[in-house]
């Protein structure tokens, strides 16, 4: 039986690199001090100890990843994942389906950016809060979110410039792409799945 899977990688290559590092922690250069496997420790237990360390290591520490636990109750991790990594529960392997939203029907936006004020042929990122009308170009909003971290390239999140709510970058991108609620279908190949060692 599968215990969990990790999804939300930007590409198949990124997912495969994560999977390889998860399976070969001592050979990967991503973990400076990989944990040692205890004597008689089950493979699934060691994998669960390793998971949060990988999620906190670059380049995955800034990706909007999700962990989906398939069998309740989910075990307590030795180390918590980064706060922007979403943990979900539920059986099945959902795939996010696209819904026809503003970004797909219009294609480009003719409205002005709430930060630079210019109207460019670029889809705008919008605050998902119903009462907030913030809309901004992705580069403009990324620069605003990265102001406290000038050496980083990908923002994790930041405060909405209009309503000041904390927004996660991954949620803004998913909203812009028009992704709806998960549907019960097989997952895309950019998911990393770890099987349980429990007997079936």
JSON list of C-alpha atoms in Angstrom, two decimals:
[
{"chain": "A", "resi": 1, "resn": "UNK", "atom": "CA", "xyz": [0.00, 0.00, 0.00]},
{"chain": "A", "resi": 2, "resn": "UNK", "atom": "CA", "xyz": [1.14, 3.52, -0.67]},
{"chain": "A", "resi": 3, "resn": "UNK", "atom": "CA", "xyz": [1.71, 5.68, 2.39]},
{"chain": "A", "resi": 4, "resn": "UNK", "atom": "CA", "xyz": [2.04, 9.13, 0.81]},
{"chain": "A", "resi": 5, "resn": "UNK", "atom": "CA", "xyz": [3.13, 10.99, -2.27]},
{"chain": "A", "resi": 6, "resn": "UNK", "atom": "CA", "xyz": [4.71, 14.37, -2.90]},
{"chain": "A", "resi": 7, "resn": "UNK", "atom": "CA", "xyz": [3.48, 16.49, -5.80]},
{"chain": "A", "resi": 8, "resn": "UNK", "atom": "CA", "xyz": [3.65, 20.00, -7.20]},
{"chain": "A", "resi": 9, "resn": "UNK", "atom": "CA", "xyz": [7.04, 19.80, -8.92]},
{"chain": "A", "resi": 10, "resn": "UNK", "atom": "CA", "xyz": [7.51, 22.22, -11.85]},
{"chain": "A", "resi": 11, "resn": "UNK", "atom": "CA", "xyz": [8.67, 19.42, -14.19]},
{"chain": "A", "resi": 12, "resn": "UNK", "atom": "CA", "xyz": [9.24, 15.69, -14.49]},
{"chain": "A", "resi": 13, "resn": "UNK", "atom": "CA", "xyz": [12.99, 16.27, -14.20]},
{"chain": "A", "resi": 14, "resn": "UNK", "atom": "CA", "xyz": [12.60, 18.10, -10.87]},
{"chain": "A", "resi": 15, "resn": "UNK", "atom": "CA", "xyz": [10.44, 15.25, -9.55]},
{"chain": "A", "resi": 16, "resn": "UNK", "atom": "CA", "xyz": [12.94, 12.61, -10.69]},
{"chain": "A", "resi": 17, "resn": "UNK", "atom": "CA", "xyz": [15.83, 14.46, -9.04]},
{"chain": "A", "resi": 18, "resn": "UNK", "atom": "CA", "xyz": [13.90, 14.62, -5.79]},
{"chain": "A", "resi": 19, "resn": "UNK", "atom": "CA", "xyz": [13.02, 10.93, -6.04]},
{"chain": "A", "resi": 20, "resn": "UNK", "atom": "CA", "xyz": [16.65, 9.98, -6.70]},
{"chain": "A", "resi": 21, "resn": "UNK", "atom": "CA", "xyz": [17.88, 12.01, -3.72]},
{"chain": "A", "resi": 22, "resn": "UNK", "atom": "CA", "xyz": [15.18, 10.42, -1.55]},
{"chain": "A", "resi": 23, "resn": "UNK", "atom": "CA", "xyz": [16.29, 6.93, -2.58]},
{"chain": "A", "resi": 24, "resn": "UNK", "atom": "CA", "xyz": [20.04, 7.68, -2.43]},
{"chain": "A", "resi": 25, "resn": "UNK", "atom": "CA", "xyz": [20.52, 10.22, 0.39]},
{"chain": "A", "resi": 26, "resn": "UNK", "atom": "CA", "xyz": [24.19, 9.31, 0.94]},
{"chain": "A", "resi": 27, "resn": "UNK", "atom": "CA", "xyz": [25.05, 9.80, -2.76]},
{"chain": "A", "resi": 28, "resn": "UNK", "atom": "CA", "xyz": [23.09, 13.02, -3.21]},
{"chain": "A", "resi": 29, "resn": "UNK", "atom": "CA", "xyz": [24.88, 16.35, -2.75]},
{"chain": "A", "resi": 30, "resn": "UNK", "atom": "CA", "xyz": [21.65, 18.03, -1.55]},
{"chain": "A", "resi": 31, "resn": "UNK", "atom": "CA", "xyz": [21.93, 16.86, 2.06]},
{"chain": "A", "resi": 32, "resn": "UNK", "atom": "CA", "xyz": [25.12, 17.95, 3.76]},
{"chain": "A", "resi": 33, "resn": "UNK", "atom": "CA", "xyz": [24.66, 15.53, 6.66]},
{"chain": "A", "resi": 34, "resn": "UNK", "atom": "CA", "xyz": [22.15, 12.83, 5.71]},
{"chain": "A", "resi": 35, "resn": "UNK", "atom": "CA", "xyz": [20.71, 10.90, 8.65]},
{"chain": "A", "resi": 36, "resn": "UNK", "atom": "CA", "xyz": [21.96, 7.39, 9.24]},
{"chain": "A", "resi": 37, "resn": "UNK", "atom": "CA", "xyz": [19.56, 4.48, 9.10]},
{"chain": "A", "resi": 38, "resn": "UNK", "atom": "CA", "xyz": [19.16, 2.87, 12.52]},
{"chain": "A", "resi": 39, "resn": "UNK", "atom": "CA", "xyz": [19.72, -0.86, 12.91]},
{"chain": "A", "resi": 40, "resn": "UNK", "atom": "CA", "xyz": [16.49, -2.79, 12.18]},
{"chain": "A", "resi": 41, "resn": "UNK", "atom": "CA", "xyz": [14.77, 0.43, 11.07]},
{"chain": "A", "resi": 42, "resn": "UNK", "atom": "CA", "xyz": [12.05, -0.19, 8.51]},
{"chain": "A", "resi": 43, "resn": "UNK", "atom": "CA", "xyz": [12.61, 1.44, 5.08]},
{"chain": "A", "resi": 44, "resn": "UNK", "atom": "CA", "xyz": [9.37, 3.43, 5.36]},
{"chain": "A", "resi": 45, "resn": "UNK", "atom": "CA", "xyz": [10.38, 4.79, 8.78]},
{"chain": "A", "resi": 46, "resn": "UNK", "atom": "CA", "xyz": [13.75, 5.90, 7.44]},
{"chain": "A", "resi": 47, "resn": "UNK", "atom": "CA", "xyz": [12.09, 7.48, 4.38]},
{"chain": "A", "resi": 48, "resn": "UNK", "atom": "CA", "xyz": [9.72, 9.44, 6.62]},
{"chain": "A", "resi": 49, "resn": "UNK", "atom": "CA", "xyz": [12.65, 10.70, 8.71]},
{"chain": "A", "resi": 50, "resn": "UNK", "atom": "CA", "xyz": [14.40, 11.75, 5.51]},
{"chain": "A", "resi": 51, "resn": "UNK", "atom": "CA", "xyz": [11.45, 13.49, 3.83]},
{"chain": "A", "resi": 52, "resn": "UNK", "atom": "CA", "xyz": [11.34, 16.77, 5.83]},
{"chain": "A", "resi": 53, "resn": "UNK", "atom": "CA", "xyz": [15.11, 17.13, 5.54]},
{"chain": "A", "resi": 54, "resn": "UNK", "atom": "CA", "xyz": [14.84, 16.90, 1.76]},
{"chain": "A", "resi": 55, "resn": "UNK", "atom": "CA", "xyz": [11.96, 19.36, 1.68]},
{"chain": "A", "resi": 56, "resn": "UNK", "atom": "CA", "xyz": [14.09, 21.83, 3.64]},
{"chain": "A", "resi": 57, "resn": "UNK", "atom": "CA", "xyz": [17.11, 21.41, 1.33]},
{"chain": "A", "resi": 58, "resn": "UNK", "atom": "CA", "xyz": [17.63, 23.56, -1.78]},
{"chain": "A", "resi": 59, "resn": "UNK", "atom": "CA", "xyz": [16.31, 23.61, -4.44]},
{"chain": "A", "resi": 60, "resn": "UNK", "atom": "CA", "xyz": [13.14, 22.01, -3.05]},
{"chain": "A", "resi": 61, "resn": "UNK", "atom": "CA", "xyz": [12.93, 24.28, -0.01]},
{"chain": "A", "resi": 62, "resn": "UNK", "atom": "CA", "xyz": [11.31, 27.03, -2.10]},
{"chain": "A", "resi": 63, "resn": "UNK", "atom": "CA", "xyz": [9.03, 24.95, -4.33]},
{"chain": "A", "resi": 64, "resn": "UNK", "atom": "CA", "xyz": [5.25, 24.97, -3.65]},
{"chain": "A", "resi": 65, "resn": "UNK", "atom": "CA", "xyz": [5.10, 21.24, -2.96]},
{"chain": "A", "resi": 66, "resn": "UNK", "atom": "CA", "xyz": [2.32, 19.23, -1.35]},
{"chain": "A", "resi": 67, "resn": "UNK", "atom": "CA", "xyz": [2.38, 16.04, 0.71]},
{"chain": "A", "resi": 68, "resn": "UNK", "atom": "CA", "xyz": [-0.67, 13.82, 0.38]},
{"chain": "A", "resi": 69, "resn": "UNK", "atom": "CA", "xyz": [-1.10, 11.23, 3.13]},
{"chain": "A", "resi": 70, "resn": "UNK", "atom": "CA", "xyz": [-3.15, 8.29, 1.89]},
{"chain": "A", "resi": 71, "resn": "UNK", "atom": "CA", "xyz": [-3.89, 6.32, 5.07]},
{"chain": "A", "resi": 72, "resn": "UNK", "atom": "CA", "xyz": [-5.04, 7.91, 8.33]},
{"chain": "A", "resi": 73, "resn": "UNK", "atom": "CA", "xyz": [-3.78, 8.45, 10.89]},
{"chain": "A", "resi": 74, "resn": "UNK", "atom": "CA", "xyz": [-0.73, 10.07, 9.41]},
{"chain": "A", "resi": 75, "resn": "UNK", "atom": "CA", "xyz": [2.47, 9.50, 11.37]},
{"chain": "A", "resi": 76, "resn": "UNK", "atom": "CA", "xyz": [4.17, 12.33, 13.19]},
{"chain": "A", "resi": 77, "resn": "UNK", "atom": "CA", "xyz": [7.32, 13.43, 11.41]},
{"chain": "A", "resi": 78, "resn": "UNK", "atom": "CA", "xyz": [10.52, 13.85, 13.41]},
{"chain": "A", "resi": 79, "resn": "UNK", "atom": "CA", "xyz": [11.07, 17.25, 11.77]},
{"chain": "A", "resi": 80, "resn": "UNK", "atom": "CA", "xyz": [8.27, 19.45, 10.43]},
{"chain": "A", "resi": 81, "resn": "UNK", "atom": "CA", "xyz": [8.22, 20.26, 6.69]},
{"chain": "A", "resi": 82, "resn": "UNK", "atom": "CA", "xyz": [8.67, 23.91, 5.68]},
{"chain": "A", "resi": 83, "resn": "UNK", "atom": "CA", "xyz": [5.59, 25.97, 6.61]},
{"chain": "A", "resi": 84, "resn": "UNK", "atom": "CA", "xyz": [4.65, 26.61, 2.96]},
{"chain": "A", "resi": 85, "resn": "UNK", "atom": "CA", "xyz": [4.47, 22.87, 2.14]},
{"chain": "A", "resi": 86, "resn": "UNK", "atom": "CA", "xyz": [0.81, 21.88, 2.23]},
{"chain": "A", "resi": 87, "resn": "UNK", "atom": "CA", "xyz": [-0.14, 18.57, 3.84]},
{"chain": "A", "resi": 88, "resn": "UNK", "atom": "CA", "xyz": [-3.28, 16.87, 2.54]},
{"chain": "A", "resi": 89, "resn": "UNK", "atom": "CA", "xyz": [-5.11, 13.70, 3.51]},
{"chain": "A", "resi": 90, "resn": "UNK", "atom": "CA", "xyz": [-7.24, 11.33, 1.49]},
{"chain": "A", "resi": 91, "resn": "UNK", "atom": "CA", "xyz": [-7.16, 8.09, -0.44]},
{"chain": "A", "resi": 92, "resn": "UNK", "atom": "CA", "xyz": [-6.63, 7.92, -4.16]},
{"chain": "A", "resi": 93, "resn": "UNK", "atom": "CA", "xyz": [-4.25, 9.68, -6.47]},
{"chain": "A", "resi": 94, "resn": "UNK", "atom": "CA", "xyz": [-5.90, 12.99, -7.38]},
{"chain": "A", "resi": 95, "resn": "UNK", "atom": "CA", "xyz": [-4.90, 15.01, -10.39]},
{"chain": "A", "resi": 96, "resn": "UNK", "atom": "CA", "xyz": [-5.58, 18.72, -10.54]},
{"chain": "A", "resi": 97, "resn": "UNK", "atom": "CA", "xyz": [-7.91, 19.42, -13.42]},
{"chain": "A", "resi": 98, "resn": "UNK", "atom": "CA", "xyz": [-7.98, 22.69, -15.28]},
{"chain": "A", "resi": 99, "resn": "UNK", "atom": "CA", "xyz": [-11.14, 24.71, -15.17]},
{"chain": "A", "resi": 100, "resn": "UNK", "atom": "CA", "xyz": [-11.99, 27.43, -17.61]},
{"chain": "A", "resi": 101, "resn": "UNK", "atom": "CA", "xyz": [-11.21, 30.54, -15.68]},
{"chain": "A", "resi": 102, "resn": "UNK", "atom": "CA", "xyz": [-10.20, 34.08, -16.47]},
{"chain": "A", "resi": 103, "resn": "UNK", "atom": "CA", "xyz": [-6.67, 33.13, -17.46]},
{"chain": "A", "resi": 104, "resn": "UNK", "atom": "CA", "xyz": [-7.80, 30.50, -19.98]},
{"chain": "A", "resi": 105, "resn": "UNK", "atom": "CA", "xyz": [-10.74, 32.31, -21.52]},
{"chain": "A", "resi": 106, "resn": "UNK", "atom": "CA", "xyz": [-9.00, 35.62, -22.06]},
{"chain": "A", "resi": 107, "resn": "UNK", "atom": "CA", "xyz": [-5.42, 34.41, -22.52]},
{"chain": "A", "resi": 108, "resn": "UNK", "atom": "CA", "xyz": [-3.90, 37.81, -21.77]},
{"chain": "A", "resi": 109, "resn": "UNK", "atom": "CA", "xyz": [-5.03, 40.60, -19.53]},
{"chain": "A", "resi": 110, "resn": "UNK", "atom": "CA", "xyz": [-5.74, 44.13, -20.66]},
{"chain": "A", "resi": 111, "resn": "UNK", "atom": "CA", "xyz": [-6.02, 45.46, -17.12]},
{"chain": "A", "resi": 112, "resn": "UNK", "atom": "CA", "xyz": [-3.21, 47.37, -15.50]},
{"chain": "A", "resi": 113, "resn": "UNK", "atom": "CA", "xyz": [-0.85, 45.94, -12.93]},
{"chain": "A", "resi": 114, "resn": "UNK", "atom": "CA", "xyz": [-1.59, 47.10, -9.39]},
{"chain": "A", "resi": 115, "resn": "UNK", "atom": "CA", "xyz": [2.15, 47.55, -8.75]},
{"chain": "A", "resi": 116, "resn": "UNK", "atom": "CA", "xyz": [3.67, 49.06, -11.93]},
{"chain": "A", "resi": 117, "resn": "UNK", "atom": "CA", "xyz": [0.40, 50.43, -13.36]},
{"chain": "A", "resi": 118, "resn": "UNK", "atom": "CA", "xyz": [1.18, 49.25, -16.89]},
{"chain": "A", "resi": 119, "resn": "UNK", "atom": "CA", "xyz": [-1.00, 47.04, -19.07]},
{"chain": "A", "resi": 120, "resn": "UNK", "atom": "CA", "xyz": [1.16, 44.36, -20.63]},
{"chain": "A", "resi": 121, "resn": "UNK", "atom": "CA", "xyz": [0.12, 41.24, -22.54]},
{"chain": "A", "resi": 122, "resn": "UNK", "atom": "CA", "xyz": [0.77, 39.09, -19.49]},
{"chain": "A", "resi": 123, "resn": "UNK", "atom": "CA", "xyz": [-1.73, 37.19, -17.33]},
{"chain": "A", "resi": 124, "resn": "UNK", "atom": "CA", "xyz": [-2.06, 38.85, -13.95]},
{"chain": "A", "resi": 125, "resn": "UNK", "atom": "CA", "xyz": [-1.75, 37.13, -10.59]},
{"chain": "A", "resi": 126, "resn": "UNK", "atom": "CA", "xyz": [-4.80, 37.86, -8.48]},
{"chain": "A", "resi": 127, "resn": "UNK", "atom": "CA", "xyz": [-5.35, 37.70, -4.74]},
{"chain": "A", "resi": 128, "resn": "UNK", "atom": "CA", "xyz": [-7.64, 34.70, -4.08]},
{"chain": "A", "resi": 129, "resn": "UNK", "atom": "CA", "xyz": [-9.50, 36.48, -1.28]},
{"chain": "A", "resi": 130, "resn": "UNK", "atom": "CA", "xyz": [-13.02, 37.31, -2.55]},
{"chain": "A", "resi": 131, "resn": "UNK", "atom": "CA", "xyz": [-13.08, 40.94, -1.36]},
{"chain": "A", "resi": 132, "resn": "UNK", "atom": "CA", "xyz": [-9.59, 41.83, -2.60]},
{"chain": "A", "resi": 133, "resn": "UNK", "atom": "CA", "xyz": [-9.12, 43.20, -6.12]},
{"chain": "A", "resi": 134, "resn": "UNK", "atom": "CA", "xyz": [-5.31, 43.00, -6.23]},
{"chain": "A", "resi": 135, "resn": "UNK", "atom": "CA", "xyz": [-3.90, 42.02, -9.63]},
{"chain": "A", "resi": 136, "resn": "UNK", "atom": "CA", "xyz": [-0.24, 42.24, -10.60]},
{"chain": "A", "resi": 137, "resn": "UNK", "atom": "CA", "xyz": [2.24, 41.00, -13.18]},
{"chain": "A", "resi": 138, "resn": "UNK", "atom": "CA", "xyz": [4.18, 37.95, -11.92]},
{"chain": "A", "resi": 139, "resn": "UNK", "atom": "CA", "xyz": [7.59, 39.70, -12.16]},
{"chain": "A", "resi": 140, "resn": "UNK", "atom": "CA", "xyz": [6.30, 42.77, -10.31]},
{"chain": "A", "resi": 141, "resn": "UNK", "atom": "CA", "xyz": [4.78, 40.73, -7.50]},
{"chain": "A", "resi": 142, "resn": "UNK", "atom": "CA", "xyz": [7.85, 38.48, -7.33]},
{"chain": "A", "resi": 143, "resn": "UNK", "atom": "CA", "xyz": [10.12, 41.52, -6.86]},
{"chain": "A", "resi": 144, "resn": "UNK", "atom": "CA", "xyz": [7.85, 42.77, -4.09]},
{"chain": "A", "resi": 145, "resn": "UNK", "atom": "CA", "xyz": [7.81, 39.40, -2.33]},
{"chain": "A", "resi": 146, "resn": "UNK", "atom": "CA", "xyz": [11.59, 38.98, -2.73]},
{"chain": "A", "resi": 147, "resn": "UNK", "atom": "CA", "xyz": [12.47, 42.43, -1.35]},
{"chain": "A", "resi": 148, "resn": "UNK", "atom": "CA", "xyz": [13.48, 40.92, 2.05]},
{"chain": "A", "resi": 149, "resn": "UNK", "atom": "CA", "xyz": [15.41, 38.15, 0.22]},
{"chain": "A", "resi": 150, "resn": "UNK", "atom": "CA", "xyz": [17.27, 39.88, -2.65]},
{"chain": "A", "resi": 151, "resn": "UNK", "atom": "CA", "xyz": [19.52, 36.89, -3.34]},
{"chain": "A", "resi": 152, "resn": "UNK", "atom": "CA", "xyz": [16.64, 34.50, -4.02]},
{"chain": "A", "resi": 153, "resn": "UNK", "atom": "CA", "xyz": [15.06, 33.87, -7.41]},
{"chain": "A", "resi": 154, "resn": "UNK", "atom": "CA", "xyz": [11.75, 32.19, -6.53]},
{"chain": "A", "resi": 155, "resn": "UNK", "atom": "CA", "xyz": [9.47, 33.71, -3.87]},
{"chain": "A", "resi": 156, "resn": "UNK", "atom": "CA", "xyz": [7.83, 31.48, -1.30]},
{"chain": "A", "resi": 157, "resn": "UNK", "atom": "CA", "xyz": [5.14, 33.99, -0.44]},
{"chain": "A", "resi": 158, "resn": "UNK", "atom": "CA", "xyz": [4.47, 37.46, 0.81]},
{"chain": "A", "resi": 159, "resn": "UNK", "atom": "CA", "xyz": [1.85, 40.01, 1.86]},
{"chain": "A", "resi": 160, "resn": "UNK", "atom": "CA", "xyz": [-0.80, 41.05, -0.63]},
{"chain": "A", "resi": 161, "resn": "UNK", "atom": "CA", "xyz": [-0.07, 44.72, -1.49]},
{"chain": "A", "resi": 162, "resn": "UNK", "atom": "CA", "xyz": [-3.78, 45.57, -1.17]},
{"chain": "A", "resi": 163, "resn": "UNK", "atom": "CA", "xyz": [-5.34, 43.49, 1.65]},
{"chain": "A", "resi": 164, "resn": "UNK", "atom": "CA", "xyz": [-2.01, 42.51, 3.35]},
{"chain": "A", "resi": 165, "resn": "UNK", "atom": "CA", "xyz": [-3.05, 38.86, 3.68]},
{"chain": "A", "resi": 166, "resn": "UNK", "atom": "CA", "xyz": [-0.19, 36.36, 3.53]},
{"chain": "A", "resi": 167, "resn": "UNK", "atom": "CA", "xyz": [-0.19, 34.67, 0.11]},
{"chain": "A", "resi": 168, "resn": "UNK", "atom": "CA", "xyz": [1.78, 31.64, -1.01]},
{"chain": "A", "resi": 169, "resn": "UNK", "atom": "CA", "xyz": [3.40, 31.96, -4.43]},
{"chain": "A", "resi": 170, "resn": "UNK", "atom": "CA", "xyz": [2.39, 28.44, -5.42]},
{"chain": "A", "resi": 171, "resn": "UNK", "atom": "CA", "xyz": [-1.28, 29.18, -4.65]},
{"chain": "A", "resi": 172, "resn": "UNK", "atom": "CA", "xyz": [-1.17, 32.34, -6.80]},
{"chain": "A", "resi": 173, "resn": "UNK", "atom": "CA", "xyz": [0.31, 30.43, -9.74]},
{"chain": "A", "resi": 174, "resn": "UNK", "atom": "CA", "xyz": [-2.22, 27.60, -9.42]},
{"chain": "A", "resi": 175, "resn": "UNK", "atom": "CA", "xyz": [-5.05, 30.13, -9.25]},
{"chain": "A", "resi": 176, "resn": "UNK", "atom": "CA", "xyz": [-3.73, 31.92, -12.34]},
{"chain": "A", "resi": 177, "resn": "UNK", "atom": "CA", "xyz": [-3.53, 28.62, -14.25]},
{"chain": "A", "resi": 178, "resn": "UNK", "atom": "CA", "xyz": [-7.15, 27.90, -13.37]},
{"chain": "A", "resi": 179, "resn": "UNK", "atom": "CA", "xyz": [-6.55, 24.71, -11.42]},
{"chain": "A", "resi": 180, "resn": "UNK", "atom": "CA", "xyz": [-9.66, 23.39, -9.73]},
{"chain": "A", "resi": 181, "resn": "UNK", "atom": "CA", "xyz": [-10.18, 20.93, -6.92]},
{"chain": "A", "resi": 182, "resn": "UNK", "atom": "CA", "xyz": [-8.50, 17.55, -7.27]},
{"chain": "A", "resi": 183, "resn": "UNK", "atom": "CA", "xyz": [-10.32, 14.80, -9.08]},
{"chain": "A", "resi": 184, "resn": "UNK", "atom": "CA", "xyz": [-9.91, 11.11, -8.42]},
{"chain": "A", "resi": 185, "resn": "UNK", "atom": "CA", "xyz": [-7.69, 10.08, -11.32]},
{"chain": "A", "resi": 186, "resn": "UNK", "atom": "CA", "xyz": [-4.16, 8.81, -11.66]},
{"chain": "A", "resi": 187, "resn": "UNK", "atom": "CA", "xyz": [-1.52, 11.34, -10.78]},
{"chain": "A", "resi": 188, "resn": "UNK", "atom": "CA", "xyz": [0.66, 13.12, -13.29]},
{"chain": "A", "resi": 189, "resn": "UNK", "atom": "CA", "xyz": [4.22, 11.82, -13.75]},
{"chain": "A", "resi": 190, "resn": "UNK", "atom": "CA", "xyz": [5.60, 14.77, -11.76]},
{"chain": "A", "resi": 191, "resn": "UNK", "atom": "CA", "xyz": [4.47, 13.12, -8.53]},
{"chain": "A", "resi": 192, "resn": "UNK", "atom": "CA", "xyz": [6.88, 11.26, -6.27]},
{"chain": "A", "resi": 193, "resn": "UNK", "atom": "CA", "xyz": [5.24, 8.27, -4.62]},
{"chain": "A", "resi": 194, "resn": "UNK", "atom": "CA", "xyz": [6.61, 6.29, -1.71]},
{"chain": "A", "resi": 195, "resn": "UNK", "atom": "CA", "xyz": [5.17, 2.85, -1.01]},
{"chain": "A", "resi": 196, "resn": "UNK", "atom": "CA", "xyz": [4.54, 1.63, 2.49]},
{"chain": "A", "resi": 197, "resn": "UNK", "atom": "CA", "xyz": [6.38, -1.39, 3.81]},
{"chain": "A", "resi": 198, "resn": "UNK", "atom": "CA", "xyz": [3.19, -2.64, 5.45]},
{"chain": "A", "resi": 199, "resn": "UNK", "atom": "CA", "xyz": [1.97, -6.00, 4.15]},
{"chain": "A", "resi": 200, "resn": "UNK", "atom": "CA", "xyz": [-0.94, -5.87, 1.73]}
]
